[in-house]
PDB file of C-alpha atoms and ligand atoms in Angstrom:
ATOM      1  CA  UNK A 291     -14.147   7.180 -17.624  1.00 58.00           C
ATOM      2  CA  UNK A 292     -16.440   7.040 -14.719  1.00 92.00           C
ATOM      3  CA  UNK A 293     -13.926   7.325 -12.067  1.00 97.00           C
ATOM      4  CA  UNK A 294     -15.761   9.961  -9.854  1.00 97.00           C
ATOM      5  CA  UNK A 295     -19.097   7.465  -9.165  1.00 98.00           C
ATOM      6  CA  UNK A 296     -16.712   4.447  -8.736  1.00 98.00           C
ATOM      7  CA  UNK A 297     -14.969   6.507  -5.981  1.00 98.00           C
ATOM      8  CA  UNK A 298     -18.341   7.065  -4.609  1.00 98.00           C
ATOM      9  CA  UNK A 299     -19.089   3.478  -4.262  1.00 98.00           C
ATOM     10  CA  UNK A 300     -16.022   2.589  -2.862  1.00 98.00           C
ATOM     11  CA  UNK A 301     -15.771   5.239  -0.104  1.00 98.00           C
ATOM     12  CA  UNK A 302     -19.282   4.095   0.523  1.00 98.00           C
ATOM     13  CA  UNK A 303     -18.642   0.512   0.829  1.00 98.00           C
ATOM     14  CA  UNK A 304     -15.618   1.102   2.751  1.00 98.00           C
ATOM     15  CA  UNK A 305     -17.949   2.802   5.206  1.00 98.00           C
ATOM     16  CA  UNK A 306     -20.520   0.470   5.553  1.00 98.00           C
ATOM     17  CA  UNK A 307     -17.255  -2.129   6.204  1.00 98.00           C
ATOM     18  CA  UNK A 308     -16.046   0.184   8.847  1.00 98.00           C
ATOM     19  CA  UNK A 309     -19.568   0.387  10.190  1.00 98.00           C
ATOM     20  CA  UNK A 310     -20.126  -3.507  10.534  1.00 97.00           C
ATOM     21  CA  UNK A 311     -16.983  -4.129  12.366  1.00 98.00           C
ATOM     22  CA  UNK A 312     -18.044  -0.861  14.842  1.00 98.00           C
ATOM     23  CA  UNK A 313     -15.077   1.087  13.886  1.00 98.00           C
ATOM     24  CA  UNK A 314     -14.924   4.652  12.825  1.00 98.00           C
ATOM     25  CA  UNK A 315     -15.283   5.025   8.841  1.00 98.00           C
ATOM     26  CA  UNK A 316     -12.541   7.961   9.234  1.00 97.00           C
ATOM     27  CA  UNK A 317      -9.899   5.147  10.441  1.00 98.00           C
ATOM     28  CA  UNK A 318      -9.508   3.644   7.188  1.00 98.00           C
ATOM     29  CA  UNK A 319      -7.751   5.367   3.947  1.00 98.00           C
ATOM     30  CA  UNK A 320      -8.143   4.723   0.441  1.00 98.00           C
ATOM     31  CA  UNK A 321      -5.260   3.932  -1.408  1.00 99.00           C
ATOM     32  CA  UNK A 322      -6.421   4.887  -5.214  1.00 98.00           C
ATOM     33  CA  UNK A 323      -3.673   2.379  -7.288  1.00 98.00           C
ATOM     34  CA  UNK A 324      -3.165   4.299 -10.436  1.00 98.00           C
ATOM     35  CA  UNK A 325      -0.365   1.813 -12.077  1.00 97.00           C
ATOM     36  CA  UNK A 326      -0.718   1.124 -15.839  1.00 96.00           C
ATOM     37  CA  UNK A 327      -3.787   4.112 -16.074  1.00 97.00           C
ATOM     38  CA  UNK A 328      -2.658   7.630 -17.126  1.00 97.00           C
ATOM     39  CA  UNK A 329      -2.289  10.935 -15.372  1.00 97.00           C
ATOM     40  CA  UNK A 330      -5.467  12.397 -16.492  1.00 97.00           C
ATOM     41  CA  UNK A 331      -7.129   9.227 -14.507  1.00 97.00           C
ATOM     42  CA  UNK A 332      -5.040  10.613 -11.583  1.00 98.00           C
ATOM     43  CA  UNK A 333      -6.604  14.147 -12.060  1.00 98.00           C
ATOM     44  CA  UNK A 334     -10.143  12.764 -12.237  1.00 97.00           C
ATOM     45  CA  UNK A 335      -9.831  10.982  -9.199  1.00 98.00           C
ATOM     46  CA  UNK A 336      -7.999  14.275  -7.629  1.00 98.00           C
ATOM     47  CA  UNK A 337     -10.801  16.378  -8.702  1.00 97.00           C
ATOM     48  CA  UNK A 338     -13.416  13.994  -7.075  1.00 98.00           C
ATOM     49  CA  UNK A 339     -11.546  14.295  -3.720  1.00 98.00           C
ATOM     50  CA  UNK A 340      -9.124  10.971  -3.585  1.00 98.00           C
ATOM     51  CA  UNK A 341      -5.737  12.490  -2.560  1.00 98.00           C
ATOM     52  CA  UNK A 342      -3.811   9.330  -1.983  1.00 98.00           C
ATOM     53  CA  UNK A 343      -2.911   7.008  -4.756  1.00 98.00           C
ATOM     54  CA  UNK A 344      -0.580   3.942  -5.233  1.00 98.00           C
ATOM     55  CA  UNK A 345       1.884   2.841  -7.686  1.00 98.00           C
ATOM     56  CA  UNK A 346       3.732  -0.616  -8.439  1.00 97.00           C
ATOM     57  CA  UNK A 347       6.144   0.202 -11.271  1.00 97.00           C
ATOM     58  CA  UNK A 348       8.885   3.131 -10.489  1.00 97.00           C
ATOM     59  CA  UNK A 349       9.696   4.139 -13.918  1.00 96.00           C
ATOM     60  CA  UNK A 350       5.846   4.672 -14.942  1.00 97.00           C
ATOM     61  CA  UNK A 351       5.224   6.239 -11.459  1.00 98.00           C
ATOM     62  CA  UNK A 352       8.058   9.043 -11.593  1.00 98.00           C
ATOM     63  CA  UNK A 353       6.841  10.292 -15.022  1.00 98.00           C
ATOM     64  CA  UNK A 354       2.900  10.055 -13.742  1.00 98.00           C
ATOM     65  CA  UNK A 355       4.116  11.920 -10.677  1.00 98.00           C
ATOM     66  CA  UNK A 356       5.967  14.543 -12.145  1.00 98.00           C
ATOM     67  CA  UNK A 357       3.062  14.982 -14.850  1.00 98.00           C
ATOM     68  CA  UNK A 358       0.237  15.345 -12.395  1.00 98.00           C
ATOM     69  CA  UNK A 359       2.268  17.371 -10.240  1.00 96.00           C
ATOM     70  CA  UNK A 360       1.743  18.883  -6.750  1.00 94.00           C
ATOM     71  CA  UNK A 361      -1.274  17.559  -4.903  1.00 95.00           C
ATOM     72  CA  UNK A 362      -1.406  13.785  -4.465  1.00 98.00           C
ATOM     73  CA  UNK A 363       0.636  11.775  -1.920  1.00 98.00           C
ATOM     74  CA  UNK A 364       1.759   8.655  -3.258  1.00 98.00           C
ATOM     75  CA  UNK A 365       2.585   5.476  -1.595  1.00 98.00           C
ATOM     76  CA  UNK A 366       4.920   2.805  -3.631  1.00 98.00           C
ATOM     77  CA  UNK A 367       3.330  -0.913  -3.434  1.00 98.00           C
ATOM     78  CA  UNK A 368       5.298  -2.596  -5.958  1.00 97.00           C
ATOM     79  CA  UNK A 369       8.219  -5.021  -5.474  1.00 96.00           C
ATOM     80  CA  UNK A 370      11.234  -2.981  -4.774  1.00 97.00           C
ATOM     81  CA  UNK A 371      14.753  -3.843  -5.513  1.00 96.00           C
ATOM     82  CA  UNK A 372      17.857  -2.009  -3.152  1.00 96.00           C
ATOM     83  CA  UNK A 373      19.508  -0.519  -6.181  1.00 96.00           C
ATOM     84  CA  UNK A 374      16.044   1.181  -7.389  1.00 97.00           C
ATOM     85  CA  UNK A 375      15.849   2.873  -3.796  1.00 98.00           C
ATOM     86  CA  UNK A 376      17.326   6.155  -4.610  1.00 98.00           C
ATOM     87  CA  UNK A 377      14.169   6.972  -7.048  1.00 97.00           C
ATOM     88  CA  UNK A 378      11.424   5.489  -4.579  1.00 98.00           C
ATOM     89  CA  UNK A 379      12.607   7.678  -1.704  1.00 98.00           C
ATOM     90  CA  UNK A 380      12.763  10.491  -4.136  1.00 98.00           C
ATOM     91  CA  UNK A 381       9.187  10.414  -5.737  1.00 98.00           C
ATOM     92  CA  UNK A 382       7.326   8.566  -2.986  1.00 98.00           C
ATOM     93  CA  UNK A 383       5.726   9.642   0.513  1.00 98.00           C
ATOM     94  CA  UNK A 384       5.480   5.983   1.627  1.00 98.00           C
ATOM     95  CA  UNK A 385       7.287   2.427   0.697  1.00 98.00           C
ATOM     96  CA  UNK A 386       4.458   0.098   1.607  1.00 98.00           C
ATOM     97  CA  UNK A 387       6.882  -3.135   0.946  1.00 98.00           C
ATOM     98  CA  UNK A 388      10.162  -3.016   2.515  1.00 98.00           C
ATOM     99  CA  UNK A 389      10.640  -6.911   2.538  1.00 97.00           C
ATOM    100  CA  UNK A 390      14.486  -6.686   3.909  1.00 97.00           C
ATOM    101  CA  UNK A 391      16.975  -4.452   6.134  1.00 98.00           C
ATOM    102  CA  UNK A 392      19.217  -4.247   2.589  1.00 98.00           C
ATOM    103  CA  UNK A 393      16.520  -2.647   1.246  1.00 98.00           C
ATOM    104  CA  UNK A 394      15.469  -0.661   4.272  1.00 98.00           C
ATOM    105  CA  UNK A 395      19.252   0.637   4.827  1.00 98.00           C
ATOM    106  CA  UNK A 396      18.947   1.804   1.099  1.00 98.00           C
ATOM    107  CA  UNK A 397      15.892   3.809   1.592  1.00 98.00           C
ATOM    108  CA  UNK A 398      17.390   5.298   4.553  1.00 98.00           C
ATOM    109  CA  UNK A 399      20.756   6.235   3.239  1.00 98.00           C
ATOM    110  CA  UNK A 400      19.072   7.937   0.141  1.00 98.00           C
ATOM    111  CA  UNK A 401      16.382   9.798   2.413  1.00 98.00           C
ATOM    112  CA  UNK A 402      18.821  11.195   4.302  1.00 98.00           C
ATOM    113  CA  UNK A 403      20.742  12.442   1.257  1.00 98.00           C
ATOM    114  CA  UNK A 404      17.068  13.987   0.154  1.00 98.00           C
ATOM    115  CA  UNK A 405      16.993  15.790   3.620  1.00 98.00           C
ATOM    116  CA  UNK A 406      13.451  13.724   4.312  1.00 97.00           C
ATOM    117  CA  UNK A 407      11.962  11.339   6.493  1.00 97.00           C
ATOM    118  CA  UNK A 408      10.623   8.660   4.584  1.00 98.00           C
ATOM    119  CA  UNK A 409       7.219   6.870   6.143  1.00 98.00           C
ATOM    120  CA  UNK A 410       7.442   2.926   5.207  1.00 98.00           C
ATOM    121  CA  UNK A 411       5.769  -0.330   6.253  1.00 98.00           C
ATOM    122  CA  UNK A 412       6.946  -3.683   6.515  1.00 98.00           C
ATOM    123  CA  UNK A 413       5.600  -5.980   4.229  1.00 98.00           C
ATOM    124  CA  UNK A 414       4.571  -9.712   5.122  1.00 98.00           C
ATOM    125  CA  UNK A 415       4.295 -12.804   3.178  1.00 97.00           C
ATOM    126  CA  UNK A 416       1.604 -14.201   5.294  1.00 95.00           C
ATOM    127  CA  UNK A 417       0.152 -16.596   2.447  1.00 86.00           C
ATOM    128  CA  UNK A 418       3.456 -18.567   1.905  1.00 79.00           C
ATOM    129  CA  UNK A 419       3.712 -18.142  -1.859  1.00 80.00           C
ATOM    130  CA  UNK A 420       6.900 -18.345  -3.275  1.00 77.00           C
ATOM    131  CA  UNK A 421       6.534 -15.621  -5.619  1.00 75.00           C
ATOM    132  CA  UNK A 422       5.183 -12.911  -3.408  1.00 75.00           C
ATOM    133  CA  UNK A 423       7.356 -10.610  -1.957  1.00 87.00           C
ATOM    134  CA  UNK A 424       7.406  -9.785   1.719  1.00 96.00           C
ATOM    135  CA  UNK A 425       9.520 -11.208   4.648  1.00 96.00           C
ATOM    136  CA  UNK A 426       8.361 -14.192   6.147  1.00 96.00           C
ATOM    137  CA  UNK A 427       5.988 -13.607   9.203  1.00 96.00           C
ATOM    138  CA  UNK A 428       8.895 -15.055  11.575  1.00 96.00           C
ATOM    139  CA  UNK A 429      11.455 -12.557  10.541  1.00 97.00           C
ATOM    140  CA  UNK A 430       8.808  -9.539  10.997  1.00 98.00           C
ATOM    141  CA  UNK A 431       9.744  -8.870  14.389  1.00 98.00           C
ATOM    142  CA  UNK A 432      13.092  -8.315  14.120  1.00 98.00           C
ATOM    143  CA  UNK A 433      13.045  -6.658  10.673  1.00 98.00           C
ATOM    144  CA  UNK A 434      10.839  -4.002  11.935  1.00 98.00           C
ATOM    145  CA  UNK A 435      12.928  -3.308  15.247  1.00 98.00           C
ATOM    146  CA  UNK A 436      15.813  -2.880  13.017  1.00 98.00           C
ATOM    147  CA  UNK A 437      13.884  -0.556  10.182  1.00 98.00           C
ATOM    148  CA  UNK A 438      12.515   1.613  13.382  1.00 98.00           C
ATOM    149  CA  UNK A 439      16.242   2.049  14.377  1.00 98.00           C
ATOM    150  CA  UNK A 440      16.980   3.759  11.118  1.00 98.00           C
ATOM    151  CA  UNK A 441      16.748   7.567  11.351  1.00 98.00           C
ATOM    152  CA  UNK A 442      15.379   8.809   7.988  1.00 98.00           C
ATOM    153  CA  UNK A 443      12.851   5.941   7.998  1.00 98.00           C
ATOM    154  CA  UNK A 444       9.785   6.359   9.953  1.00 98.00           C
ATOM    155  CA  UNK A 445       7.768   2.766  10.539  1.00 98.00           C
ATOM    156  CA  UNK A 446       4.036   2.874  10.754  1.00 98.00           C
ATOM    157  CA  UNK A 447       3.152  -0.576  10.051  1.00 98.00           C
ATOM    158  CA  UNK A 448       2.487  -3.792   7.972  1.00 98.00           C
ATOM    159  CA  UNK A 449       1.277  -4.485   4.576  1.00 98.00           C
ATOM    160  CA  UNK A 450       0.038  -7.787   3.154  1.00 97.00           C
ATOM    161  CA  UNK A 451      -0.963  -9.149   0.014  1.00 96.00           C
ATOM    162  CA  UNK A 452      -2.849 -12.603   0.076  1.00 93.00           C
ATOM    163  CA  UNK A 453      -2.996 -15.148  -2.585  1.00 91.00           C
ATOM    164  CA  UNK A 454      -5.838 -14.497  -4.981  1.00 90.00           C
ATOM    165  CA  UNK A 455      -8.776 -16.220  -3.688  1.00 93.00           C
ATOM    166  CA  UNK A 456     -12.265 -16.243  -5.730  1.00 94.00           C
ATOM    167  CA  UNK A 457     -14.267 -16.050  -2.503  1.00 97.00           C
ATOM    168  CA  UNK A 458     -13.028 -12.656  -0.577  1.00 96.00           C
ATOM    169  CA  UNK A 459     -13.637 -14.484   2.752  1.00 97.00           C
ATOM    170  CA  UNK A 460     -11.123 -17.032   2.159  1.00 96.00           C
ATOM    171  CA  UNK A 461      -8.634 -13.944   2.948  1.00 96.00           C
ATOM    172  CA  UNK A 462      -9.798 -13.345   6.077  1.00 97.00           C
ATOM    173  CA  UNK A 463      -7.622 -15.490   8.249  1.00 97.00           C
ATOM    174  CA  UNK A 464      -4.596 -13.665   6.375  1.00 97.00           C
ATOM    175  CA  UNK A 465      -5.657 -10.169   7.384  1.00 98.00           C
ATOM    176  CA  UNK A 466      -6.757 -11.324  10.672  1.00 98.00           C
ATOM    177  CA  UNK A 467      -3.484 -12.868  11.052  1.00 98.00           C
ATOM    178  CA  UNK A 468      -1.612  -9.333   9.928  1.00 98.00           C
ATOM    179  CA  UNK A 469      -3.685  -7.703  12.547  1.00 98.00           C
ATOM    180  CA  UNK A 470      -2.888 -10.096  15.271  1.00 98.00           C
ATOM    181  CA  UNK A 471       1.255  -9.768  13.875  1.00 98.00           C
ATOM    182  CA  UNK A 472       0.875  -6.201  14.365  1.00 98.00           C
ATOM    183  CA  UNK A 473      -0.529  -6.162  18.052  1.00 98.00           C
ATOM    184  CA  UNK A 474       2.181  -8.849  18.991  1.00 98.00           C
ATOM    185  CA  UNK A 475       4.940  -6.898  17.445  1.00 98.00           C
ATOM    186  CA  UNK A 476       3.699  -3.122  18.742  1.00 98.00           C
ATOM    187  CA  UNK A 477       4.940  -3.292  22.498  1.00 98.00           C
ATOM    188  CA  UNK A 478       8.395  -3.793  21.405  1.00 95.00           C
ATOM    189  CA  UNK A 479       8.634  -0.957  19.433  1.00 98.00           C
ATOM    190  CA  UNK A 480       8.381   2.971  19.777  1.00 98.00           C
ATOM    191  CA  UNK A 481       4.590   4.274  19.988  1.00 97.00           C
ATOM    192  CA  UNK A 482       2.889   4.291  16.456  1.00 97.00           C
ATOM    193  CA  UNK A 483       5.058   1.882  14.756  1.00 98.00           C
ATOM    194  CA  UNK A 484       2.254  -0.440  14.313  1.00 98.00           C
ATOM    195  CA  UNK A 485      -0.648   1.722  13.739  1.00 98.00           C
ATOM    196  CA  UNK A 486      -1.163   0.953   9.720  1.00 98.00           C
ATOM    197  CA  UNK A 487      -2.316  -2.088   8.354  1.00 98.00           C
ATOM    198  CA  UNK A 488      -2.608  -1.983   4.183  1.00 98.00           C
ATOM    199  CA  UNK A 489      -4.440  -4.625   3.161  1.00 98.00           C
ATOM    200  CA  UNK A 490      -7.463  -5.250   0.953  1.00 98.00           C
ATOM    201  CA  UNK A 491      -8.069  -4.791  -2.713  1.00 98.00           C
ATOM    202  CA  UNK A 492     -10.629  -4.360  -5.225  1.00 97.00           C
ATOM    203  CA  UNK A 493     -12.386  -7.942  -4.466  1.00 96.00           C
ATOM    204  CA  UNK A 494     -11.800  -8.074  -1.201  1.00 97.00           C
ATOM    205  CA  UNK A 495     -11.669  -4.560   0.932  1.00 98.00           C
ATOM    206  CA  UNK A 496     -14.788  -4.854   2.531  1.00 98.00           C
ATOM    207  CA  UNK A 497     -13.717  -8.010   4.179  1.00 98.00           C
ATOM    208  CA  UNK A 498      -9.985  -6.345   5.136  1.00 98.00           C
ATOM    209  CA  UNK A 499     -11.808  -3.263   6.469  1.00 98.00           C
ATOM    210  CA  UNK A 500     -13.433  -5.981   8.801  1.00 98.00           C
ATOM    211  CA  UNK A 501     -10.367  -7.498  10.084  1.00 98.00           C
ATOM    212  CA  UNK A 502      -8.879  -4.008  10.926  1.00 98.00           C
ATOM    213  CA  UNK A 503      -7.536  -2.300   7.533  1.00 98.00           C
ATOM    214  CA  UNK A 504      -6.434   1.231   7.926  1.00 98.00           C
ATOM    215  CA  UNK A 505      -5.366   1.502   4.063  1.00 99.00           C
ATOM    216  CA  UNK A 506      -7.340  -0.618   1.837  1.00 98.00           C
ATOM    217  CA  UNK A 507      -5.232  -0.501  -2.095  1.00 98.00           C
ATOM    218  CA  UNK A 508      -7.891  -0.321  -4.594  1.00 98.00           C
ATOM    219  CA  UNK A 509      -7.577  -0.015  -8.287  1.00 98.00           C
ATOM    220  CA  UNK A 510      -9.783  -1.879 -10.592  1.00 97.00           C
ATOM    221  CA  UNK A 511     -12.909  -0.797  -8.733  1.00 98.00           C
ATOM    222  CA  UNK A 512     -11.766   2.679  -9.232  1.00 98.00           C
ATOM    223  CA  UNK A 513      -9.948   2.816 -12.712  1.00 97.00           C
ATOM    224  CA  UNK A 514     -11.660  -0.273 -14.366  1.00 94.00           C
ATOM    225  CA  UNK A 515      -9.847  -3.005 -15.827  1.00 92.00           C
ATOM    226  CA  UNK A 516      -5.966  -2.898 -16.578  1.00 85.00           C
ATOM    227  CA  UNK A 517      -5.685  -4.981 -19.526  1.00 70.00           C
ATOM    228  CA  UNK A 518      -6.564  -2.445 -22.211  1.00 51.00           C
ATOM    229  CA  UNK A 519      -4.006   0.156 -20.594  1.00 46.00           C
ATOM    230  CA  UNK A 520      -1.106   0.415 -22.621  1.00 46.00           C
ATOM    231  CA  UNK A 521       1.755   0.570 -20.168  1.00 45.00           C
ATOM    232  CA  UNK A 522       2.958  -2.426 -18.439  1.00 44.00           C
TER     233      UNK A 522
HETATM  234  C1  PLP B   3      -2.277  -3.756  -8.324  1.00 94.21           C
HETATM  235  C2  PLP B   3      -2.507  -3.677  -6.808  1.00 94.21           C
HETATM  236  C3  PLP B   3      -3.283  -3.783  -6.151  1.00 94.21           C
HETATM  237  C4  PLP B   3      -4.924  -3.404  -6.679  1.00 94.21           C
HETATM  238  O1  PLP B   3      -5.218  -4.164  -7.097  1.00 94.21           O
HETATM  239  P1  PLP B   3      -6.947  -4.193  -7.724  1.00 94.21           P
HETATM  240  O2  PLP B   3      -7.366  -5.611  -7.990  1.00 94.21           O
HETATM  241  O3  PLP B   3      -6.708  -3.719  -8.952  1.00 94.21           O
HETATM  242  O4  PLP B   3      -7.785  -3.465  -6.899  1.00 94.21           O
HETATM  243  C5  PLP B   3      -3.422  -3.705  -4.676  1.00 94.21           C
HETATM  244  N1  PLP B   3      -2.137  -3.696  -4.090  1.00 94.21           N
HETATM  245  C6  PLP B   3      -0.739  -4.211  -4.924  1.00 94.21           C
HETATM  246  C7  PLP B   3       0.179  -4.677  -4.001  1.00 94.21           C
HETATM  247  C8  PLP B   3      -1.101  -4.179  -6.095  1.00 94.21           C
HETATM  248  O5  PLP B   3      -0.108  -4.509  -6.698  1.00 94.21           O
END
């Protein structure tokens, strides 16, 4: 696997996109999405200097996180049901996909039981696709305000996943929309609650960075195609 070389390429494309937008490259962090790839792939990336990883499937992730051991920080980026909140709170440092108050309350309860403060992002469905999760844009303010009240959760920002467009430029209005939504919500929330914008994947992360992403979630461009992988 060419994980180290792929990481170098993604890091430099990230820095170039940040510079194009007049942003400090250090203001954008890479979440390496290791779903379906084995612990060894994570170890290769870690050895190359990548510390932040993203996973979508709880059971798979829990096994992998145990196998890799201390070192990485883990972001949950998949669809999360409230009845799985305990596992997510236990294994992850950040849950990026809080889409309902019911889920937020479940995460808060389990984080409190574990004696930890869990960092979360509110996921917003800006593409309007039925099958994509995330709250509706019109619900984001009320959800963010309620999440900010929960003592064991630390709200840090918003996350979105646009529809797949062949042309990454087509996602630009959605990325800009997430940035605008965060700046609209920020004044009504505790300081720091809207600092992070998680948006952009392998094929469109440079556009997302130009529009203000602070976290980009990149899998295929680092670890290769998932079609040949064994786990879901
Ligand atoms: C799989 C996934 C990614 C990474 O996608 P790539 O196209 O492989 O970079 C990013 N975000 C979410 C929510 C994902 O499910």
